[in-house]
Amino acid sequence: MQLQFLGTGAGMPSKERNTSALVLKLLEERGTVWLFDCGEATQHQILHTTIRPRKVEKIFITHLHGDHIFGLPGFLSSRSFLGGEDALTLYGPKGLQEWITATLAVSKTHLTYAIKFVEVEEGVIYEDDQFIVRARLLEHVIPCFGYRIEQKPLKGELLIEKARNLGVPKGPLLGKLKNGEDITLEDGRKVFSHEVTASPKKGFTISILGDTKYCEPAKVLSDDADIVVHEATFDHTTEHLAASYGHSTNVEAAKIALESKAKYLVLNHLSSRFLPHDIEVLLNQAKAVFPNSFIAHDLSNYEWKNGELFEEQ
Amino acid sequence: MQLQFLGTGAGMPSKERNTSALVLKLLEERGTVWLFDCGEATQHQILHTTIRPRKVEKIFITHLHGDHIFGLPGFLSSRSFLGGEDALTLYGPKGLQEWITATLAVSKTHLTYAIKFVEVEEGVIYEDDQFIVRARLLEHVIPCFGYRIEQKPLKGELLIEKARNLGVPKGPLLGKLKNGEDITLEDGRKVFSHEVTASPKKGFTISILGDTKYCEPAKVLSDDADIVVHEATFDHTTEHLAASYGHSTNVEAAKIALESKAKYLVLNHLSSRFLPHDIEVLLNQAKAVFPNSFIAHDLSNYEWKNGELFEEQ
Ligand SMILES: [Zn+2]
Ligand SMILES: [Zn+2]
């Protein structure tokens, strides 16, 4: 899994930071990419990455503020231009489907693929044999969801040597054992899957939170998570304003990560008031509360490997 | 007057060319800027110019294809963020107002200024003492307007020496003469404005055409114009396709300029199929038909001065 930030600014694009978007690259896991929010010019940012729009399988929208959705019509339309044919599922608050439908209609955009709309409500919004995605309402000035993505435990690998020693022949029986089925050999002996497979590996859990003030649901979504992606629109100098605007400070974000016993924190959605030299200060303030903190830049790419998060340089 | 191209690509953004937008900078003439089309990330392009969104007084949309309008919601919203308070007039085809209104509503965008919507029909769509703007339907796959902007003749400058010699005292009488009024001196003598002002100077005329195949209305709009801005989505290798897609080739655009007896031609809306080294070929093909041709690049700035067009390097 890799996590790449496409836009890490708040409200309006600046030369340094575009409006919100990030991708969860699940290329090894399922050959696809999940996009979270899609501010204007997300497709332009994608031009500077290796991401292929046609690989984007799901888009999760946290809330309907312009800096989180105004890139959607262009992205959807270019995904079509670029030959995308696989259906795409779009998760978002009530109102999104109607707006997208109206926008595609007024611009006479005819997509080469189907969009499945899912109007998000709190709870499990997606589940398959690999992943489970949960949504909770955060506390912003308009309804805004945070998402928790849990990878289910990964089947332990097949211990071939052990299976062969028990007399399992090469061929389909090995596959069955690997997939968790118990089998019976030709001579009548039973071989149990758990005997010849390593124990399952824990999957990763990441919470990707939208705009929010410091709030309880952010902690619930981030409970014991490997990675928390949290906004940091304000800092302590404007702390008194943060909550009334429905936003958080860098330090409040760090508290969420600490209190939810998360492993890593990545801050995004930074105000353009912050200049490049402020960023290190913001980071150190967060680290003082929660040491494993990062601040994302546009196009920052993080790799999740063996239970650790690496920022690629 | 200056003419700056913000996006010169067709259909989809590429690293080299953004989707359609250009500005007519009327800073000396009226202290404002007029924007023509607003593809996604137009506001991002503006960050790389000296243009201030609050100075944008009018936006003219040629047609509702996404590559010409998907930057509007973000631009309008950032103009507000950046403290724009002056009303803005938005000219465009039927359907534009409804979409903008729905988009601002769904995203809970509250603007700090008023938008006046004008649903464009053929004919004069704007006139004041400086300018007259006319629209005509071109021939594209959906309704698409071209615009002709005529600057009215500029009052000739006051010949102060001459006025003083006729006995006009310093002060408000000089202003009246300059403004075209005739006056009577204290001793009863009349002084006529035309005696003490140079003859009026011709204003400029520019036609800014949207997506279109080679068509008669493009010529009507460009008749005797100083500058024609024409699309060139195709070239001769795909000439047979151009018309059926509602587009033109570089050479067809040059023919329009030639046949309408225009002075300069600037080509835009180039397909991303064309590579940088193709551009010179395209330009030379246009020049073979109409020598005063340019091909615009993103951020190309042209200055209109003493009846000539200069491309700033
Ligand atoms: Zn927001
Ligand atoms: Zn078009």
XYZ file of C-alpha atoms and ligand atoms in Angstrom:
628
model
C 0.000 0.000 0.000
C 1.097 3.496 -0.736
C -0.494 6.755 0.229
C 0.045 9.743 -2.033
C -1.136 13.268 -1.407
C -2.287 15.224 -4.451
C -3.488 18.362 -2.728
C -2.696 19.389 0.843
C -3.986 22.951 0.997
C -7.115 24.436 2.525
C -9.869 26.388 0.826
C -8.019 27.696 -2.206
C -5.117 26.550 -4.317
C -1.744 28.201 -3.853
C 1.454 27.672 -5.812
C 2.644 25.280 -3.082
C -0.510 23.380 -2.179
C -3.486 22.378 -4.239
C -6.969 21.785 -2.842
C -7.750 18.422 -1.243
C -7.127 15.027 -2.771
C -5.157 11.949 -1.863
C -4.919 8.405 -3.140
C -4.618 5.091 -1.419
C -2.698 2.998 -3.914
C -3.754 -0.619 -3.558
C -1.848 -1.825 -6.577
C -0.339 -4.915 -4.956
C -3.495 -5.623 -2.989
C -6.062 -5.297 -5.800
C -4.518 -3.524 -8.764
C -6.525 -0.372 -8.155
C -6.396 3.034 -6.543
C -8.887 4.705 -4.203
C -9.205 8.462 -4.356
C -10.269 10.528 -1.350
C -11.673 13.953 -2.212
C -11.095 15.630 -5.529
C -10.423 19.366 -5.379
C -10.052 21.344 -8.599
C -7.006 20.315 -10.654
C -6.675 16.907 -9.046
C -6.390 15.525 -12.564
C -3.595 18.020 -13.218
C -1.724 16.769 -10.146
C -2.201 13.206 -11.355
C -0.299 14.139 -14.540
C 2.770 14.446 -12.300
C 2.378 10.940 -10.840
C 2.293 7.360 -12.089
C -1.414 7.070 -11.282
C -3.663 6.048 -14.150
C -7.175 7.451 -13.940
C -8.617 4.222 -15.290
C -7.178 2.420 -12.249
C -9.220 4.581 -9.899
C -11.870 2.152 -8.690
C -13.518 4.164 -5.914
C -13.767 7.802 -4.950
C -14.694 8.757 -1.406
C -15.816 12.345 -0.854
C -15.685 13.660 2.714
C -17.919 16.699 2.198
C -19.268 18.995 -0.469
C -17.157 22.127 0.026
C -15.739 23.258 -3.285
C -12.111 22.635 -2.371
C -12.991 18.943 -1.993
C -15.193 18.353 -5.067
C -14.617 20.895 -7.853
C -12.117 18.593 -9.571
C -14.593 15.731 -9.878
C -16.306 16.638 -13.178
C -12.966 17.076 -14.929
C -11.490 13.926 -13.444
C -14.522 11.827 -14.384
C -14.528 13.214 -17.878
C -10.803 12.690 -18.453
C -11.018 9.137 -17.089
C -13.431 8.570 -19.954
C -11.250 10.337 -22.565
C -8.383 8.123 -21.429
C -10.341 4.997 -22.191
C -11.526 4.040 -18.706
C -14.180 1.342 -19.076
C -14.418 -0.181 -15.606
C -17.270 1.055 -13.456
C -16.376 3.509 -10.744
C -18.066 3.836 -7.371
C -18.508 7.290 -5.927
C -19.188 7.554 -2.192
C -20.264 10.870 -0.770
C -22.829 12.877 1.152
C -26.352 13.450 -0.045
C -26.403 15.955 -2.902
C -23.301 14.687 -4.670
C -25.073 12.415 -7.128
C -27.517 15.102 -8.160
C -24.729 17.639 -8.741
C -22.554 15.235 -10.718
C -25.502 14.144 -12.817
C -26.472 17.754 -13.549
C -22.879 18.705 -14.335
C -22.324 15.855 -16.770
C -25.660 16.678 -18.403
C -25.077 20.415 -18.832
C -21.605 19.807 -20.288
C -22.861 17.000 -22.534
C -20.263 14.670 -21.067
C -20.907 11.082 -22.077
C -18.802 8.707 -20.010
C -17.467 5.434 -21.386
C -18.035 3.771 -18.008
C -20.755 3.495 -15.379
C -20.731 5.406 -12.112
C -22.291 3.729 -9.122
C -23.307 6.330 -6.551
C -23.388 5.465 -2.858
C -24.910 8.055 -0.549
C -22.827 7.723 2.567
C -24.364 7.255 5.992
C -22.604 6.328 9.201
C -21.535 2.699 9.499
C -20.036 0.150 7.137
C -20.192 1.566 3.629
C -18.164 -1.084 1.832
C -16.961 -4.599 2.508
C -15.411 -7.365 0.477
C -13.000 -10.188 1.330
C -10.087 -7.751 1.488
C -11.371 -4.512 2.988
C -13.975 -2.994 5.206
C -14.670 0.734 5.054
C -16.548 2.573 7.771
C -17.798 6.156 7.819
C -18.582 8.485 10.716
C -19.774 12.063 10.744
C -17.120 14.440 11.982
C -17.786 17.961 13.270
C -17.464 20.552 10.526
C -19.669 23.446 9.406
C -21.483 21.158 6.983
C -21.884 17.357 7.111
C -18.437 15.866 6.699
C -17.431 12.231 6.875
C -14.252 10.562 8.032
C -13.404 7.136 6.657
C -11.711 4.173 8.304
C -10.285 1.607 5.933
C -9.379 -1.751 7.446
C -7.561 -4.378 5.505
C -8.717 -7.814 6.617
C -6.098 -10.248 7.930
C -3.992 -11.633 5.146
C -4.005 -15.398 4.786
C -0.795 -16.898 6.098
C 1.466 -18.193 3.373
C 1.508 -21.887 2.441
C 4.368 -23.830 4.063
C 5.027 -26.004 1.015
C 7.811 -28.090 2.579
C 5.527 -29.033 5.464
C 2.652 -29.932 3.147
C 4.903 -32.052 0.931
C 6.246 -33.841 4.019
C 2.659 -34.731 4.967
C 2.286 -36.318 1.540
C 0.300 -33.618 -0.282
C 1.044 -33.952 -4.003
C 1.816 -30.979 -6.247
C -1.330 -29.567 -7.841
C -4.750 -28.245 -6.887
C -4.754 -29.686 -3.366
C -2.003 -27.250 -2.395
C -4.158 -24.389 -3.624
C -7.078 -25.581 -1.499
C -4.920 -25.757 1.613
C -3.591 -22.285 0.895
C -7.155 -20.986 0.635
C -8.044 -22.341 4.064
C -9.731 -25.591 3.018
C -8.923 -28.862 4.714
C -8.341 -31.803 2.357
C -8.315 -35.588 2.307
C -5.427 -37.379 0.622
C -5.902 -40.417 -1.650
C -4.871 -42.714 1.229
C -7.675 -41.272 3.393
C -5.543 -39.144 5.678
C -6.847 -35.638 6.405
C -4.582 -32.579 6.149
C -5.764 -29.409 7.853
C -5.074 -26.037 6.320
C -3.891 -24.577 9.618
C -1.203 -27.290 9.816
C 0.479 -26.169 6.605
C -0.072 -22.402 6.547
C 1.614 -19.676 8.553
C -0.632 -17.708 10.883
C -2.602 -14.860 9.235
C -0.912 -11.434 9.056
C -2.676 -8.403 10.384
C -3.822 -6.024 7.635
C -3.348 -2.278 7.886
C -5.879 0.213 9.175
C -5.933 3.823 8.062
C -8.322 6.597 8.960
C -8.730 9.381 6.423
C -10.543 12.239 8.034
C -12.167 15.174 6.328
C -12.404 18.711 7.629
C -13.252 18.654 11.318
C -12.774 20.284 14.628
C -11.209 18.196 17.388
C -13.936 15.610 18.035
C -14.767 12.212 19.442
C -15.751 10.537 16.134
C -12.260 11.268 14.785
C -10.880 9.206 17.676
C -13.344 6.390 17.119
C -12.366 6.172 13.457
C -8.683 6.307 14.347
C -8.842 3.802 17.194
C -5.685 1.684 17.104
C -5.117 2.674 13.463
C -1.763 2.301 11.779
C -2.091 5.649 10.043
C -4.265 8.657 10.761
C -4.618 11.359 8.112
C -5.905 14.454 9.877
C -6.408 18.066 8.838
C -4.383 20.866 10.424
C -5.857 24.083 9.095
C -4.870 26.134 12.137
C -2.087 26.330 14.727
C -1.960 27.474 18.355
C -1.815 31.169 17.400
C -5.350 30.884 16.016
C -6.502 27.986 18.181
C -9.490 29.955 19.458
C -10.790 30.239 15.869
C -10.256 26.649 14.788
C -13.306 25.098 16.412
C -15.708 27.851 15.378
C -14.627 27.382 11.750
C -15.009 23.607 12.124
C -11.277 22.993 11.839
C -8.388 21.701 13.967
C -4.918 22.777 14.909
C -1.819 20.672 14.301
C -1.647 19.937 18.037
C -5.294 18.867 18.246
C -4.641 16.467 15.383
C -1.659 15.077 17.280
C -3.876 14.591 20.343
C -6.344 12.580 18.258
C -3.527 10.298 17.109
C -2.190 9.971 20.667
C -5.531 9.320 22.321
C -6.609 6.808 19.709
C -3.298 4.924 20.121
C -2.505 5.234 16.455
C 0.910 4.409 15.066
C 1.480 7.240 12.576
C -0.063 10.626 11.898
C 0.043 12.517 8.616
C -1.197 16.102 8.649
C -2.798 17.695 5.594
C -5.215 20.539 4.690
C -2.805 23.309 5.699
C -3.739 26.929 5.368
C -1.877 28.997 2.794
C -1.210 31.453 5.642
C 1.593 29.100 6.644
C 4.808 29.818 4.821
C 7.328 27.110 4.010
C 9.445 27.939 7.072
C 6.392 27.664 9.352
C 5.918 24.051 8.379
C 8.864 22.760 10.386
C 7.560 24.574 13.451
C 4.107 23.055 12.951
C 5.649 19.624 12.601
C 7.732 19.952 15.745
C 4.713 21.098 17.731
C 2.813 18.019 16.578
C 5.780 15.744 17.324
C 5.996 17.092 20.858
C 2.578 15.499 21.421
C 2.794 12.561 19.034
C 6.318 11.712 17.858
C 5.406 9.707 14.727
C 4.000 12.738 12.920
C 4.485 13.830 9.334
C 3.260 16.853 7.394
C 2.282 16.004 3.841
C 3.307 18.092 0.852
C 1.675 17.949 -2.551
C 2.806 14.734 -4.263
C 4.329 13.351 -1.016
C 4.297 9.578 -1.292
C 4.283 7.279 1.738
C 4.942 3.562 1.637
C 3.509 1.133 4.155
C 5.896 -1.779 4.535
C 6.243 -4.402 7.257
C 4.244 -2.360 9.701
C 6.167 0.858 9.160
C 5.434 4.039 7.250
C 8.189 5.489 5.081
C 8.091 8.885 3.449
C 9.633 8.624 0.004
C 11.997 11.443 -0.825
C -4.738 46.172 -24.270
C -3.057 42.889 -23.689
C -4.220 39.423 -24.521
C -3.007 36.560 -22.351
C -3.702 32.893 -22.895
C -4.249 30.813 -19.770
C -5.123 27.503 -21.387
C -4.533 26.594 -25.018
C -5.282 22.862 -25.084
C -8.284 20.910 -26.302
C -10.512 18.580 -24.349
C -8.213 17.585 -21.535
C -5.316 19.190 -19.701
C -1.794 18.067 -20.509
C 1.458 19.079 -18.877
C 1.994 21.594 -21.684
C -1.475 23.004 -22.269
C -4.359 23.550 -19.910
C -8.006 23.592 -20.947
C -9.447 26.781 -22.442
C -9.207 30.245 -20.961
C -7.822 33.585 -22.019
C -7.991 37.134 -20.748
C -8.371 40.449 -22.474
C -6.547 42.824 -20.138
C -8.173 46.225 -20.356
C -6.173 47.735 -17.534
C -5.321 51.000 -19.270
C -8.722 51.208 -20.913
C -10.910 50.529 -17.855
C -8.821 49.003 -15.080
C -10.395 45.590 -15.516
C -9.915 42.242 -17.164
C -12.342 40.205 -19.254
C -12.074 36.433 -19.117
C -13.101 34.215 -22.029
C -13.892 30.615 -21.052
C -12.733 29.068 -17.823
C -11.526 25.488 -18.063
C -10.539 23.595 -14.920
C -7.515 25.094 -13.167
C -7.845 28.499 -14.776
C -7.427 29.950 -11.296
C -4.232 27.901 -10.940
C -2.890 29.402 -14.162
C -3.773 32.864 -12.889
C -1.444 32.256 -9.919
C 1.396 32.393 -12.452
C 0.340 35.789 -13.841
C -0.158 39.323 -12.535
C -3.936 39.046 -12.979
C -6.001 39.731 -9.884
C -9.279 37.797 -9.778
C -11.059 40.783 -8.257
C -10.206 42.768 -11.410
C -12.126 40.314 -13.561
C -15.213 42.294 -14.482
C -16.823 40.044 -17.097
C -16.608 36.404 -18.064
C -17.724 35.290 -21.506
C -18.336 31.578 -21.979
C -18.365 30.267 -25.541
C -20.059 26.926 -24.825
C -20.771 24.465 -22.057
C -18.266 21.705 -22.800
C -16.369 20.817 -19.643
C -12.997 21.966 -20.911
C -14.445 25.477 -21.173
C -16.391 25.743 -17.895
C -15.174 23.351 -15.198
C -12.888 26.007 -13.716
C -15.730 28.474 -13.149
C -16.948 27.339 -9.708
C -13.433 27.421 -8.273
C -12.602 30.749 -9.874
C -15.805 32.380 -8.633
C -15.260 31.019 -5.167
C -11.611 32.118 -4.960
C -12.489 35.587 -6.265
C -14.667 35.796 -3.171
C -11.981 34.407 -0.809
C -9.618 37.023 -2.201
C -11.965 39.822 -1.222
C -13.599 40.553 -4.561
C -16.578 42.823 -3.915
C -17.380 44.270 -7.336
C -20.220 42.610 -9.194
C -19.242 40.288 -12.011
C -21.190 39.690 -15.205
C -21.248 36.194 -16.609
C -22.241 35.797 -20.260
C -22.945 32.348 -21.590
C -25.353 29.959 -23.281
C -28.616 28.864 -21.740
C -27.993 26.401 -18.915
C -24.969 28.152 -17.459
C -26.806 30.143 -14.818
C -28.702 27.123 -13.575
C -25.520 25.054 -13.276
C -23.541 27.764 -11.506
C -26.399 28.413 -9.126
C -26.741 24.698 -8.330
C -22.988 24.314 -7.909
C -22.634 27.231 -5.521
C -25.622 25.918 -3.571
C -24.443 22.321 -3.230
C -20.975 23.455 -2.124
C -22.419 26.053 0.261
C -20.360 28.738 -1.433
C -21.430 32.208 -0.338
C -19.927 34.851 -2.577
C -18.968 38.301 -1.323
C -20.119 39.841 -4.609
C -23.084 39.664 -6.961
C -23.099 37.767 -10.232
C -25.185 39.158 -13.032
C -26.050 36.419 -15.524
C -26.626 37.229 -19.165
C -27.969 34.432 -21.337
C -26.280 35.047 -24.639
C -28.185 35.261 -27.884
C -26.917 36.426 -31.247
C -26.448 40.163 -31.615
C -25.116 42.919 -29.401
C -24.717 41.545 -25.895
C -22.938 44.481 -24.299
C -22.349 48.125 -25.038
C -21.050 51.120 -23.155
C -19.187 54.269 -24.202
C -15.971 52.289 -24.688
C -16.906 48.894 -26.084
C -19.462 46.974 -28.041
C -19.556 43.187 -27.854
C -21.395 41.077 -30.383
C -22.086 37.336 -30.353
C -22.774 34.896 -33.176
C -23.431 31.181 -33.121
C -20.570 29.221 -34.629
C -20.811 25.628 -35.878
C -19.838 23.122 -33.191
C -21.464 19.933 -31.893
C -23.344 21.946 -29.272
C -24.342 25.636 -29.339
C -21.133 27.640 -29.248
C -20.716 31.388 -29.501
C -17.956 33.496 -30.927
C -17.501 37.035 -29.628
C -16.451 40.215 -31.427
C -15.202 42.982 -29.178
C -14.972 46.430 -30.736
C -13.387 49.316 -28.962
C -15.138 52.544 -29.915
C -13.045 55.339 -31.451
C -10.859 57.008 -28.856
C -11.288 60.755 -28.454
C -8.443 62.612 -30.074
C -6.027 64.175 -27.601
C -6.304 67.816 -26.609
C -3.915 70.108 -28.506
C -3.112 72.311 -25.503
C -0.829 74.705 -27.342
C -3.514 75.401 -29.887
C -6.174 75.959 -27.240
C -3.922 78.311 -25.254
C -3.195 80.278 -28.435
C -6.924 80.743 -28.926
C -7.053 82.235 -25.424
C -8.497 79.304 -23.466
C -7.386 79.681 -19.847
C -5.991 76.808 -17.785
C -8.712 74.986 -15.863
C -12.072 73.281 -16.465
C -12.678 74.742 -19.925
C -9.792 72.678 -21.265
C -11.444 69.559 -19.862
C -14.698 70.409 -21.594
C -12.969 70.894 -24.936
C -11.179 67.587 -24.460
C -14.508 65.881 -23.808
C -15.948 67.152 -27.053
C -17.862 70.157 -25.751
C -17.658 73.544 -27.483
C -17.143 76.513 -25.129
C -17.561 80.280 -24.996
C -14.713 82.386 -23.615
C -15.258 85.355 -21.236
C -14.862 87.763 -24.160
C -17.712 86.018 -25.995
C -15.625 84.152 -28.564
C -16.586 80.531 -29.221
C -13.993 77.754 -29.328
C -15.000 74.498 -30.947
C -13.740 71.221 -29.585
C -12.802 69.940 -33.018
C -10.491 72.943 -33.469
C -8.316 72.013 -30.519
C -8.416 68.200 -30.477
C -6.684 65.706 -32.715
C -8.937 63.505 -34.797
C -10.329 60.436 -33.013
C -8.203 57.261 -33.059
C -9.653 54.012 -34.242
C -10.164 51.509 -31.433
C -9.163 47.865 -31.766
C -11.413 45.008 -32.829
C -10.805 41.440 -31.750
C -12.817 38.321 -32.419
C -12.536 35.532 -29.894
C -14.057 32.428 -31.339
C -15.022 29.285 -29.494
C -14.863 25.736 -30.808
C -16.063 25.644 -34.390
C -15.673 24.102 -37.736
C -14.737 26.372 -40.628
C -17.863 28.492 -40.968
C -19.339 31.718 -42.259
C -20.228 33.270 -38.862
C -16.549 33.079 -37.865
C -15.805 35.292 -40.858
C -18.605 37.702 -40.037
C -17.300 38.100 -36.489
C -13.760 38.530 -37.750
C -14.571 40.952 -40.548
C -11.791 43.534 -40.754
C -10.718 42.673 -37.193
C -7.301 43.563 -35.852
C -6.950 40.207 -34.118
C -8.701 36.897 -34.640
C -8.367 34.183 -31.996
C -9.339 30.918 -33.645
C -9.189 27.291 -32.601
C -6.927 24.819 -34.399
C -7.750 21.421 -32.976
C -6.778 19.529 -36.112
C -4.278 19.735 -38.948
C -4.319 18.626 -42.577
C -3.519 15.000 -41.682
C -6.898 14.750 -39.964
C -8.688 17.410 -41.966
C -11.445 14.989 -42.972
C -12.335 14.552 -39.275
C -12.257 18.182 -38.212
C -15.649 19.238 -39.502
C -17.485 16.155 -38.266
C -16.141 16.808 -34.762
C -17.130 20.469 -35.059
C -13.518 21.661 -35.143
C -11.096 23.351 -37.528
C -7.610 22.812 -38.826
C -4.831 25.375 -38.513
C -5.138 26.094 -42.235
C -8.910 26.596 -42.073
C -8.345 29.094 -39.263
C -5.814 30.913 -41.445
C -8.376 31.016 -44.252
C -10.896 32.649 -41.933
C -8.355 35.340 -41.051
C -7.458 35.852 -44.702
C -11.001 35.967 -46.004
C -12.185 38.307 -43.295
C -9.258 40.665 -44.024
C -8.058 40.521 -40.447
C -4.687 41.860 -39.409
C -3.445 39.164 -37.027
C -4.386 35.592 -36.209
C -3.657 33.752 -32.976
C -4.349 30.027 -32.909
C -5.359 28.222 -29.744
C -7.208 25.033 -28.622
C -4.528 22.678 -29.879
C -4.862 18.959 -29.493
C -2.452 17.217 -27.142
C -1.711 14.873 -30.067
C 0.584 17.616 -31.333
C 4.039 17.404 -29.848
C 6.187 20.468 -29.252
C 8.075 19.951 -32.522
C 4.798 19.756 -34.471
C 3.887 23.262 -33.424
C 6.391 24.954 -35.710
C 5.065 22.954 -38.641
C 1.492 23.933 -37.792
C 2.526 27.568 -37.567
C 4.308 27.531 -40.897
C 1.318 25.923 -42.582
C -0.905 28.704 -41.226
C 1.599 31.388 -42.240
C 1.672 30.062 -45.798
C -2.001 31.102 -45.996
C -1.994 34.052 -43.619
C 1.466 35.449 -42.784
C 0.581 37.306 -39.569
C -0.170 34.114 -37.656
C 0.829 33.126 -34.131
C 0.272 29.972 -32.122
C -0.460 30.689 -28.465
C 1.163 28.796 -25.619
C -0.128 28.701 -22.066
C 0.683 32.060 -20.460
C 1.632 33.642 -23.821
C 1.078 37.373 -23.516
C 0.403 39.619 -26.510
C 0.502 43.378 -26.433
C -1.529 45.552 -28.772
C 0.336 48.790 -29.374
C 0.012 51.428 -32.098
C -1.886 49.073 -34.332
C 0.541 46.185 -34.026
C 0.497 42.947 -32.072
C 3.650 41.948 -30.206
C 4.221 38.584 -28.582
C 6.034 39.109 -25.324
C 8.870 36.678 -24.767
Zn -14.540 22.114 4.404
Zn -16.112 22.059 -27.389
